[in-house]
Short mmCIF file of C-alpha atoms in Angstrom, two decimals:
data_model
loop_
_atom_site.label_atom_id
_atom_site.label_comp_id
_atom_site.label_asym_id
_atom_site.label_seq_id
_atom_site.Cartn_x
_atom_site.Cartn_y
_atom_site.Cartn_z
CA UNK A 27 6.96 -7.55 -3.50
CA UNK A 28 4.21 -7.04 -0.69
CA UNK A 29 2.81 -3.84 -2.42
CA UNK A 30 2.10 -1.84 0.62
CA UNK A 31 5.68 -0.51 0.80
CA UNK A 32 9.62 -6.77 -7.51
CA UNK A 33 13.25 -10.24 -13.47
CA UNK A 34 10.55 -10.85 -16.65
CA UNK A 35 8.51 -14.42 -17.37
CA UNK A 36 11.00 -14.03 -20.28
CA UNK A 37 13.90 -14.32 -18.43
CA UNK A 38 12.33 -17.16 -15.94
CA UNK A 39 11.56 -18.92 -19.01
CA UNK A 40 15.26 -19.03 -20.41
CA UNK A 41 16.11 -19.82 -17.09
CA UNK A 42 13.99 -22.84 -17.10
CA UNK A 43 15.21 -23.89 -20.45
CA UNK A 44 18.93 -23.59 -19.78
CA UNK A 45 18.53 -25.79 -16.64
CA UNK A 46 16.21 -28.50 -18.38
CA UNK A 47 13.48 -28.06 -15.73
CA UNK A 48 10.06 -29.40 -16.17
CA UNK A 49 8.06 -26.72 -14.46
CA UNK A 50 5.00 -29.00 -14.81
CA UNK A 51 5.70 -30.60 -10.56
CA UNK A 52 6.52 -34.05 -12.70
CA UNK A 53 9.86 -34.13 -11.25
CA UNK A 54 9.07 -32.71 -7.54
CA UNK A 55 8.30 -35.13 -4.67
CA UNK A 56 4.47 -35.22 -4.58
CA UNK A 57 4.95 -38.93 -2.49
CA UNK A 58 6.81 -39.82 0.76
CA UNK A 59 10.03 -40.51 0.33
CA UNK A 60 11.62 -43.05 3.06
CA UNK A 61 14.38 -41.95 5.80
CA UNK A 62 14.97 -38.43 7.24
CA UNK A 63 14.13 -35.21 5.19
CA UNK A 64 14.67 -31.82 4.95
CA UNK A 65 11.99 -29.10 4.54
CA UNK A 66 13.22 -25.84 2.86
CA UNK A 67 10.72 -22.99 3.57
CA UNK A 68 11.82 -19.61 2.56
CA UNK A 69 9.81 -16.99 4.45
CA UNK A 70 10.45 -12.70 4.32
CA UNK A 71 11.41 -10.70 7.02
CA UNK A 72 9.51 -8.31 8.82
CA UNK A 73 6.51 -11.26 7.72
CA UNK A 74 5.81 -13.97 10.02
CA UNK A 75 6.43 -13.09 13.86
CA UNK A 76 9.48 -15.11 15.49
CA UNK A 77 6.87 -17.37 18.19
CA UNK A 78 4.69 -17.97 15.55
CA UNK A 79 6.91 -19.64 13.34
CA UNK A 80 9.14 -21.45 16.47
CA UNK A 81 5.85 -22.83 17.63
CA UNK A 82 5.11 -23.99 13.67
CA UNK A 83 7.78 -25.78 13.19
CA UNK A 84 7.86 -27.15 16.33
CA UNK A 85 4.24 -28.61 15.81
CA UNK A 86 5.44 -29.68 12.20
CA UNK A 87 8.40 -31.20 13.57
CA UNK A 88 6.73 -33.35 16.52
CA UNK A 89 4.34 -34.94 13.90
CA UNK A 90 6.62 -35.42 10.88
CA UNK A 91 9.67 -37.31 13.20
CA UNK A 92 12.15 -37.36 10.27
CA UNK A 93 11.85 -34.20 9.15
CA UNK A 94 13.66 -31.02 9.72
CA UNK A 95 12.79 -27.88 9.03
CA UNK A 96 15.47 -25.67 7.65
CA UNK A 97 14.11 -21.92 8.23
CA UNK A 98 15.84 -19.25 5.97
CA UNK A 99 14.30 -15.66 6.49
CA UNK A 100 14.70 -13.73 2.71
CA UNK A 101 15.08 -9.92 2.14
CA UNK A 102 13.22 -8.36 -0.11
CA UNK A 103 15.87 -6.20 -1.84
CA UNK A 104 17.25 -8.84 -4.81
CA UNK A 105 15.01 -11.38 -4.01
CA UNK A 106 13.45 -11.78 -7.57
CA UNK A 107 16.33 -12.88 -9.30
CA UNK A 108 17.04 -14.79 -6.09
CA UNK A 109 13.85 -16.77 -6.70
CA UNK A 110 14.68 -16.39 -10.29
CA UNK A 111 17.77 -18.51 -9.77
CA UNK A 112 16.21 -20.91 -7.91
CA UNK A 113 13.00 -21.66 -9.24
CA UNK A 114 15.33 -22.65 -12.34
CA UNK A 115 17.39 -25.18 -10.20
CA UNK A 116 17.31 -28.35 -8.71
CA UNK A 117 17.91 -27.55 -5.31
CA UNK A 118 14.66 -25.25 -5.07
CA UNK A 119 13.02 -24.39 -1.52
CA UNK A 120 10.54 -26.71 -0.86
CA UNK A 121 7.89 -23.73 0.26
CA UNK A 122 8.19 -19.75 -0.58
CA UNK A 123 6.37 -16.48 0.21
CA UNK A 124 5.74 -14.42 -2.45
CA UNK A 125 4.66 -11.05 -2.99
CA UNK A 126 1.23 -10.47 -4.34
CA UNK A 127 2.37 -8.72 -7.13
CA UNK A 128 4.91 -11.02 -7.89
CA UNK A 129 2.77 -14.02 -8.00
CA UNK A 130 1.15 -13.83 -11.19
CA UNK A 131 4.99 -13.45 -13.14
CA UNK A 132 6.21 -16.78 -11.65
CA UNK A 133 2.99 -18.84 -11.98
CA UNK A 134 2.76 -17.78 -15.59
CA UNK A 135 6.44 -18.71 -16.06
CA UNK A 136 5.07 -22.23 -14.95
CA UNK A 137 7.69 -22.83 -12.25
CA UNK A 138 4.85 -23.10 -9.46
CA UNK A 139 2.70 -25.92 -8.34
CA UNK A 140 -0.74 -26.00 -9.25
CA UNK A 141 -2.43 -26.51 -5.82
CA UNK A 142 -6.35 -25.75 -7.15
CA UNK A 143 -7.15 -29.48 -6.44
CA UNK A 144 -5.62 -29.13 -2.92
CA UNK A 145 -7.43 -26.31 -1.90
CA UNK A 146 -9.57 -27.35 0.62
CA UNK A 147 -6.55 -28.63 2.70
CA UNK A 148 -5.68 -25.11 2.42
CA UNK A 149 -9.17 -23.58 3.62
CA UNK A 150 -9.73 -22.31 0.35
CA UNK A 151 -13.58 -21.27 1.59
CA UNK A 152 -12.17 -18.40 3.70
CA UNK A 153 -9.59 -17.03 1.22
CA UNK A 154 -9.24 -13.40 1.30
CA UNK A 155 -10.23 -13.03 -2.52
CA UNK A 156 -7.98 -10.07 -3.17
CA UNK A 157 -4.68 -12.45 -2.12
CA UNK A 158 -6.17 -15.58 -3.80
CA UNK A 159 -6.95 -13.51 -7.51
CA UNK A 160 -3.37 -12.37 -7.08
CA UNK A 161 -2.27 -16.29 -6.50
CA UNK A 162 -4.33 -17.68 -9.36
CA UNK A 163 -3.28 -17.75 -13.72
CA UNK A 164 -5.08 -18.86 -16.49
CA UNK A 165 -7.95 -20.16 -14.03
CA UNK A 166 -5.20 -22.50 -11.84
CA UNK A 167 -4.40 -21.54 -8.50
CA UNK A 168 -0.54 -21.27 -7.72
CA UNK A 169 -0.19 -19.58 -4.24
CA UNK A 170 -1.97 -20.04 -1.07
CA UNK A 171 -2.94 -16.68 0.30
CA UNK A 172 -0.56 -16.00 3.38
CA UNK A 173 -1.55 -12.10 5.22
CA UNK A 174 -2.54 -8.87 4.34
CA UNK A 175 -2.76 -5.46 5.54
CA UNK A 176 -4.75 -2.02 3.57
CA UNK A 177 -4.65 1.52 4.83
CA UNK A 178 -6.86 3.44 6.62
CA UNK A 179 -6.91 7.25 7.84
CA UNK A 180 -4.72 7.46 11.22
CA UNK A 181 -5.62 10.98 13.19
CA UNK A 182 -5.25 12.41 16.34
CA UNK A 183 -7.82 11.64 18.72
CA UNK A 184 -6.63 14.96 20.78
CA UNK A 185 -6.93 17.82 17.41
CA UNK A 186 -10.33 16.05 16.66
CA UNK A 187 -11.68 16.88 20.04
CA UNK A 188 -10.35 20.06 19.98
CA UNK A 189 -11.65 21.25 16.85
CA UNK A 190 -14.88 19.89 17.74
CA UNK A 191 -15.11 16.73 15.89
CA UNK A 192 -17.24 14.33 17.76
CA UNK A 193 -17.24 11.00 15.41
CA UNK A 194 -14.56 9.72 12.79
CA UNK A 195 -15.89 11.01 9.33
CA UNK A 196 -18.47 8.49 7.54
CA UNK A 197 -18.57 9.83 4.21
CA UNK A 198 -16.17 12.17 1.75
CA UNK A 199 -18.15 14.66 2.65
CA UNK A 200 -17.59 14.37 5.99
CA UNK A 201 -13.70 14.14 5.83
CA UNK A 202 -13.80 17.05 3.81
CA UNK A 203 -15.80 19.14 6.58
CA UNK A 204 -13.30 17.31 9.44
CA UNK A 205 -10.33 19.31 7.36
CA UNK A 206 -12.22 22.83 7.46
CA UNK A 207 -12.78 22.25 11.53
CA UNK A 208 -9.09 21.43 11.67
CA UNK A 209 -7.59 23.98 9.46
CA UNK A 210 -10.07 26.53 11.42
CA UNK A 211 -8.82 25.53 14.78
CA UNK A 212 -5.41 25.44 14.19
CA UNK A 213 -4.50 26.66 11.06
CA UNK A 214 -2.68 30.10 12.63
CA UNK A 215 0.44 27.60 12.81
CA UNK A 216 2.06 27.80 9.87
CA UNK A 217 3.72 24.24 10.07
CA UNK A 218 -0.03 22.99 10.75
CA UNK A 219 -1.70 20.03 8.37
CA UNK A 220 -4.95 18.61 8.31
CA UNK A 221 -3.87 15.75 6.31
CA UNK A 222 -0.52 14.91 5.35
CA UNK A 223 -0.76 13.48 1.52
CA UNK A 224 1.95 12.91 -0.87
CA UNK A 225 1.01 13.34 -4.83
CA UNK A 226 1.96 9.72 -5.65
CA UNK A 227 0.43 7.91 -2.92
CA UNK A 228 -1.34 5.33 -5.81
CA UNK A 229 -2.37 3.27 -3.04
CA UNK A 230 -4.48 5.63 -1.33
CA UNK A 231 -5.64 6.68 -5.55
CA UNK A 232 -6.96 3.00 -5.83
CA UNK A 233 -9.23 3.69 -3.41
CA UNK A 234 -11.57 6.75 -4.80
CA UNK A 235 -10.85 5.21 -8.34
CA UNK A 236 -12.38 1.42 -7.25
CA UNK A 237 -15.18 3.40 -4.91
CA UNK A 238 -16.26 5.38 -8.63
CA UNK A 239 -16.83 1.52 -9.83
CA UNK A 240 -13.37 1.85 -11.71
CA UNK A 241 -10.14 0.09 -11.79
CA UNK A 242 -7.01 0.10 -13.05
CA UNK A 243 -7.59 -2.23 -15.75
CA UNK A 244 -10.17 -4.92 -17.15
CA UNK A 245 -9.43 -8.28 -18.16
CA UNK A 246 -10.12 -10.86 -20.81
CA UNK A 247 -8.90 -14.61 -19.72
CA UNK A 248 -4.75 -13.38 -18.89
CA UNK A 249 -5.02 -10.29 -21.15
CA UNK A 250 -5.51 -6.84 -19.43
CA UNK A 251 -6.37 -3.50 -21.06
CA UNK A 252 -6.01 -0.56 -18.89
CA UNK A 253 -8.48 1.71 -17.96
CA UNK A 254 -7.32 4.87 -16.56
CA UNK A 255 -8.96 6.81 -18.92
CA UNK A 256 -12.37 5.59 -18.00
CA UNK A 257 -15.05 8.04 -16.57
CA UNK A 258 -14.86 6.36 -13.00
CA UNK A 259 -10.99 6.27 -13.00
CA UNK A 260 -11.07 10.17 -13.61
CA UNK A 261 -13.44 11.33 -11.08
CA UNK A 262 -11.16 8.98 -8.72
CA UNK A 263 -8.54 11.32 -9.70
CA UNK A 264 -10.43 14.59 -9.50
CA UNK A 265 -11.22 13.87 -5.90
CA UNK A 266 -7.72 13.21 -4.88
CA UNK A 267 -7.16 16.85 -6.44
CA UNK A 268 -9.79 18.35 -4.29
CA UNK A 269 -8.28 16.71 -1.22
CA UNK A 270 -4.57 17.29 -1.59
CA UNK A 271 -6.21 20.96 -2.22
CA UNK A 272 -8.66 20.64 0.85
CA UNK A 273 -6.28 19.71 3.26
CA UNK A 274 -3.36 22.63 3.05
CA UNK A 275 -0.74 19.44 2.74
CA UNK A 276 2.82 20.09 2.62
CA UNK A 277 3.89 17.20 0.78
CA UNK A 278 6.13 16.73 -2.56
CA UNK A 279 3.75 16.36 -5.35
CA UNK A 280 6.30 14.47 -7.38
CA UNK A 281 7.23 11.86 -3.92
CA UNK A 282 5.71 9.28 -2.50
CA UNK A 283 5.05 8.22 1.41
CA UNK A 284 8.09 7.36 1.97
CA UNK A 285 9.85 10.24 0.42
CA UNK A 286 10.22 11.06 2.96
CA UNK A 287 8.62 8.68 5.44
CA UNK A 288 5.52 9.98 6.35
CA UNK A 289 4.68 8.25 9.53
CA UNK A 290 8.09 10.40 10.80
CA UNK A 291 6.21 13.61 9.63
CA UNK A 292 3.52 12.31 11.72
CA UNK A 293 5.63 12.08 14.78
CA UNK A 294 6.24 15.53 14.67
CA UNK A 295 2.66 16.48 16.22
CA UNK A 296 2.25 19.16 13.42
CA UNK A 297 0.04 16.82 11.18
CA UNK A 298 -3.64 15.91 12.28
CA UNK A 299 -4.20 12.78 9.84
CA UNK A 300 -1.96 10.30 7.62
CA UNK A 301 -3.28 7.24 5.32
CA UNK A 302 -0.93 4.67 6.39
CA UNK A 303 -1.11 1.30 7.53
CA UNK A 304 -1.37 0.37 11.65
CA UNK A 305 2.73 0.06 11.97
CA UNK A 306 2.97 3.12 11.08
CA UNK A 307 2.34 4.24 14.54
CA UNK A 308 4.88 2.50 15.91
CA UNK A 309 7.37 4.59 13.38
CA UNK A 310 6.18 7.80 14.23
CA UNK A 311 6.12 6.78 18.10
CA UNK A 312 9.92 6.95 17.49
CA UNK A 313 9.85 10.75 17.46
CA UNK A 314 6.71 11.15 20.38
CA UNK A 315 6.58 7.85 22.29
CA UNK A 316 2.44 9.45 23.29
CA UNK A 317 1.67 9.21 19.73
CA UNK A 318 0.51 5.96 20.26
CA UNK A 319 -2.14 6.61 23.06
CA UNK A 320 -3.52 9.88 21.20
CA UNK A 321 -4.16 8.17 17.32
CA UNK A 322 -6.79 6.50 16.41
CA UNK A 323 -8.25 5.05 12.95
CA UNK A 324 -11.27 5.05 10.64
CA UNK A 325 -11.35 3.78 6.91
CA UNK A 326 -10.54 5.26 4.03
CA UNK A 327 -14.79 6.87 3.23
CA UNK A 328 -16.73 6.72 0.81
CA UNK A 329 -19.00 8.83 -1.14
CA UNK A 330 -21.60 6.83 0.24
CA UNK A 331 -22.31 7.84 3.57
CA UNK A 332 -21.35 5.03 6.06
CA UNK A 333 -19.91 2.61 3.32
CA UNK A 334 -15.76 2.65 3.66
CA UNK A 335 -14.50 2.70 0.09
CA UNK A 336 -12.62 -0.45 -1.47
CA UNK A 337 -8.75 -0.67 -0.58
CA UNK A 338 -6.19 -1.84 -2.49
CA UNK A 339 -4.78 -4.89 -0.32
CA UNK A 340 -0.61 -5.91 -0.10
CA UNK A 341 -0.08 -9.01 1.07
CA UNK A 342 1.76 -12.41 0.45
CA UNK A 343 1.09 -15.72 -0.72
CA UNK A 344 2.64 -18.78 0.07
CA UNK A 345 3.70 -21.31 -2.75
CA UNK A 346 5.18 -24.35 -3.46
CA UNK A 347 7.91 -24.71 -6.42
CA UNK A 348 7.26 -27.36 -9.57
CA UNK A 349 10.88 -28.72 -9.00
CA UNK A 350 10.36 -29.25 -5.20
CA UNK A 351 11.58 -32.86 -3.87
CA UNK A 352 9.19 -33.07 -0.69
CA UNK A 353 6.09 -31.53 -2.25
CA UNK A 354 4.29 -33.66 -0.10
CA UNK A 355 5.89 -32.16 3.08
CA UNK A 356 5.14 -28.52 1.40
CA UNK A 357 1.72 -29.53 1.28
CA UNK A 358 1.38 -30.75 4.99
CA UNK A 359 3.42 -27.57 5.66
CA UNK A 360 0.83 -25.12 3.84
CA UNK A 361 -2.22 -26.64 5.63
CA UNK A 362 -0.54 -26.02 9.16
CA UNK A 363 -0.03 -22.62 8.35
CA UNK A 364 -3.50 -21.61 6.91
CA UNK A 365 -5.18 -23.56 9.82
CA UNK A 366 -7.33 -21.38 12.47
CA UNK A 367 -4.44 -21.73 14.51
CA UNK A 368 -1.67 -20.03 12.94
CA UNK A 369 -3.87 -17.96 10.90
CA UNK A 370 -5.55 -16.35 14.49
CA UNK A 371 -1.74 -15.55 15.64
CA UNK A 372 -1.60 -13.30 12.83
CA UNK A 373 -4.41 -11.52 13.43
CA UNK A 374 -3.14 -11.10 17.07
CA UNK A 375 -0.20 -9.81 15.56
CA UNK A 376 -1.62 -6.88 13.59
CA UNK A 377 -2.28 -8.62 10.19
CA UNK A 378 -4.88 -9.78 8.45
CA UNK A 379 -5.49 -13.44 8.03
CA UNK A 380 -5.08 -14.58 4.76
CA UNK A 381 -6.89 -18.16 5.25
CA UNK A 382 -9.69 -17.63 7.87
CA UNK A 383 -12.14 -14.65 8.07
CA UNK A 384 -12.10 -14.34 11.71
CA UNK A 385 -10.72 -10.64 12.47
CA UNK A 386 -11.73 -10.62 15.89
CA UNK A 387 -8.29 -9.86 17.83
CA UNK A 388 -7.91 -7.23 14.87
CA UNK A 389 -11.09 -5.66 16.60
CA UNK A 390 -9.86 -5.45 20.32
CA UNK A 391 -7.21 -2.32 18.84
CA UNK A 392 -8.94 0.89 17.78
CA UNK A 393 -6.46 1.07 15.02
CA UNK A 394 -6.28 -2.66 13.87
CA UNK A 395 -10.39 -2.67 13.68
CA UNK A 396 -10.84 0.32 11.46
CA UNK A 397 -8.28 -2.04 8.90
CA UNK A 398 -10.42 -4.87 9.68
CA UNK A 399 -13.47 -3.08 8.56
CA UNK A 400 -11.89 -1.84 5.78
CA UNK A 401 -10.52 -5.36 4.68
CA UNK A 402 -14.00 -6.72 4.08
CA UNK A 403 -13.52 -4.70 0.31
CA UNK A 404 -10.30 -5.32 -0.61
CA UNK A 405 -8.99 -5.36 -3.62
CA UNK A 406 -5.37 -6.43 -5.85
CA UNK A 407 -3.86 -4.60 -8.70
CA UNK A 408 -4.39 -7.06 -12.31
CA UNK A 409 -3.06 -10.33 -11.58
CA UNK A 410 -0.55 -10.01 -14.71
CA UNK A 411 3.25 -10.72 -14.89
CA UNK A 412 3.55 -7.30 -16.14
CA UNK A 413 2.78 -5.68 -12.61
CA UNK A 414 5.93 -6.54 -11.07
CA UNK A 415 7.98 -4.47 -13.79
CA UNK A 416 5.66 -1.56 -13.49
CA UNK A 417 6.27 -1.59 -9.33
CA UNK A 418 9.95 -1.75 -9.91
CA UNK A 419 10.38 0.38 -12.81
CA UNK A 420 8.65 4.09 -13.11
CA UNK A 421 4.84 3.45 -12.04
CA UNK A 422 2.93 5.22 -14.88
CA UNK A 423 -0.12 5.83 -11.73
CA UNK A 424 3.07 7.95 -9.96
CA UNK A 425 3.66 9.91 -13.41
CA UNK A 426 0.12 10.60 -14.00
CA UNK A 427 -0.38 11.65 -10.35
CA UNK A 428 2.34 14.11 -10.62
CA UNK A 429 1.42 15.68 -13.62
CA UNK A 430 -2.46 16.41 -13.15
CA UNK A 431 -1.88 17.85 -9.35
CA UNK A 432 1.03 20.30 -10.43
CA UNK A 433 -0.99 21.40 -13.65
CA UNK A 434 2.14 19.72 -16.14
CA UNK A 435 -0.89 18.09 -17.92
CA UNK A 436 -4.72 17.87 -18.20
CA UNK A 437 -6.62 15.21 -16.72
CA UNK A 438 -7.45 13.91 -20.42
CA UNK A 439 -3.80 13.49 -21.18
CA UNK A 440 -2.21 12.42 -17.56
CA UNK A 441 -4.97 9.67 -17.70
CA UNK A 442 -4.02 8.90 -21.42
CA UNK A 443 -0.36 8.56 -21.14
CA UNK A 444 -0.75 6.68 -18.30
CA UNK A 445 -2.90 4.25 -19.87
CA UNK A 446 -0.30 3.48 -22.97
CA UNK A 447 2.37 2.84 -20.72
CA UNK A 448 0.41 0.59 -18.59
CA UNK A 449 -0.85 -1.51 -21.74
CA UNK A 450 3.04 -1.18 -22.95
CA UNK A 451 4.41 -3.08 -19.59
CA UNK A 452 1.03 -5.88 -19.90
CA UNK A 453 2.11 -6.60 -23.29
CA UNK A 454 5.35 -7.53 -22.37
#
């Protein structure tokens, strides 16, 4: 799944077996085959917008004249075993959108194309590194980065002003002294929060962990070892102490941001600041239609004055299956998408481009540019089939978050129980 918001290689492999599949591309289509085809593509929904891909296909269609395009938008609930199913087949979609996290499972299951010798068609100089690490196993490349989107802070422009904050904050340090304004200013109202932050936001965790010089874990060819007891990955979680503290939040320590939704707490007008992603305004708009008009963004800071701190990036990738019959078509279909063409469309759409660096219609919305800015650092959680299991199962990073902010366990132990579960799911 895109990570902003998920069955084993083990099973993928038995699937493989039981249907006699290759998983090598021997038996896909790399050449032309004669008379009319059919391209499968099997995009998500809520991924690309409706014009874009009508004026795609269209394009694809007009210069491919026996070829149609058959269009099938996935959901994401079930669509593992979906792609489970039909990697294993031979009646496989001839191009799919992946998650970034689940990626790495299927290309190490081998049911992907290798397309590292065909990644220039693909402008493979302007990948956005933290979608093409999460496309890549055992040094091959098996997805095509597709779009991405990180967090930033979202606040009200209006509270700002009025508690007598003239510039976004640059620094920790200066969103921690933005909170004390707000909280003086209106802190008599007792539904009143400076920041709005759930105790197992991980995303937002990734952050002050990777701006320490941590991570989550470190890797040795495809073998990771976590590292959440490290120095760095502790003083990442110290600081997200001090600002759930800081800020007076209401939030379940033991929830997430979307338990319950945050951007709808947002919409209230009770809640000067949420780390969220640019949609999120739209959401909250629900409940105060002026939202929209009175937020604007900055990113996540750093403890380095005027440096935003890394972001953990969710995204997709594109990819073509090994038992594909047109995987010359897929190919042709790929370098359409991650042209300057298609690629700027996204960008005009709110998303990050995951094939050209050119963020310049992300700039022309307050909003949209502080992601932008923020983009430039992003980062992916370890590219290991393991990841997808930990996402869909109980997150260790949501455990240990729960248990060092209500006091259930010391930061030595959260961080170290953590850790073994983490190197428990990358071992299987």
């Amino acid at each position: 799944m895109r990570s902003w918001s998920k069955s084993m290689v083990g099973g993928i492999a038995v699937a493989l077996a039981v249907a006699g599949c290759a998983g090598s591309g021997s038996s896909g289509g790399d050449s032309a085959a004669a008379g009319p085809r059919t391209l499968t593509v099997w995009l998500m929904n809520g991924s690309a917008p409706t014009d874009l891909t009508d004026a795609l296909h269209k394009e694809f269609q007009e210069t491919h004249k026996d070829v149609t395009v058959r269009y099938e938008v996935q959901q994401w609930n079930g669509i593992q075993d979906k792609l489970t199913t039909a990697l294993a087949g031979n009646d496989a979609p001839d191009v799919i959108e992946l998650g970034n996290t689940q990626a790495p499972k299927f290309a190490a299951a081998n049911v992907l194309l290798d397309v590292t010798a065909a990644g220039k068609d693909f402008n493979s100089d302007q990948w956005l590194g933290s979608l093409k690490d999460s496309g890549s196993w055992d040094g091959k490349q098996y997805a095509v980065p597709f779009y991405a989107a990180n967090r930033m802070v979202l606040y009200r422009k209006d509270m700002f002003e009025q508690a007598g904050i003239t510039a976004p904050p640059a620094s920790r340090q200066e969103w921690l002294d933005a909170i004390t304004k707000l909280r003086a200013k209106f802190g008599a109202d007792p539904d009143f929060q400076a920041l709005y932050l759930p105790g197992q936001n991980w995303y937002t965790l990734l952050s002050f962990i990777y701006d320490e010089g941590g991570d989550i874990a470190r890797s040795e060819g495809t073998k990771f070892t976590a590292t959440l007891d490290s120095p760095q990955a502790k003083a990442g979680l110290e600081f997200y102490k001090q600002l759930v503290e800081a800020s007076g939040t209401k939030a379940p320590k033991d929830a997430d941001e979307q338990t319950p939704e945050q951007a709808g707490i947002y919409g209230q007008g009770k809640v000067a600041m949420v780390i969220g992603l640019p949609w999120e305004v739209a959401t909250a708009a629900k409940s105060d239609p002026t939202i929209k008009t009175l937020t604007s963004a900055f990113p996540i800071p750093s403890k380095n004055s005027g440096t935003p701190a890394p972001v953990f990036q969710g995204g997709s990738n594109l990819a073509i299956p090994a038992n594909s019959q047109d995987q010359d078509l897929a190919k042709d279909y790929l370098k359409l998408m991650s042209s300057a063409k298609y690629q700027g469309a996204f960008a005009k759409a709110g998303m990050i481009p995951g094939t050209s660096s050119d963020v310049s219609a992300l700039e022309r919305d307050p909003v949209n540019a502080a992601m932008a800015k923020a983009s430039k650092n992003g980062k992916a959680v370890p590219a290991t089939p393991g990841w997808a299991t930990i996402e869909a199962g109980q997150n260790p990073l949501k455990d240990m978050l729960t248990a060092y902010l209500t006091g259930a366990k010391s930061i030595d132990q959260a961080t170290s129980d953590a850790n073994a579960a983490l190197n428990k799911a990358f071992a299987s």
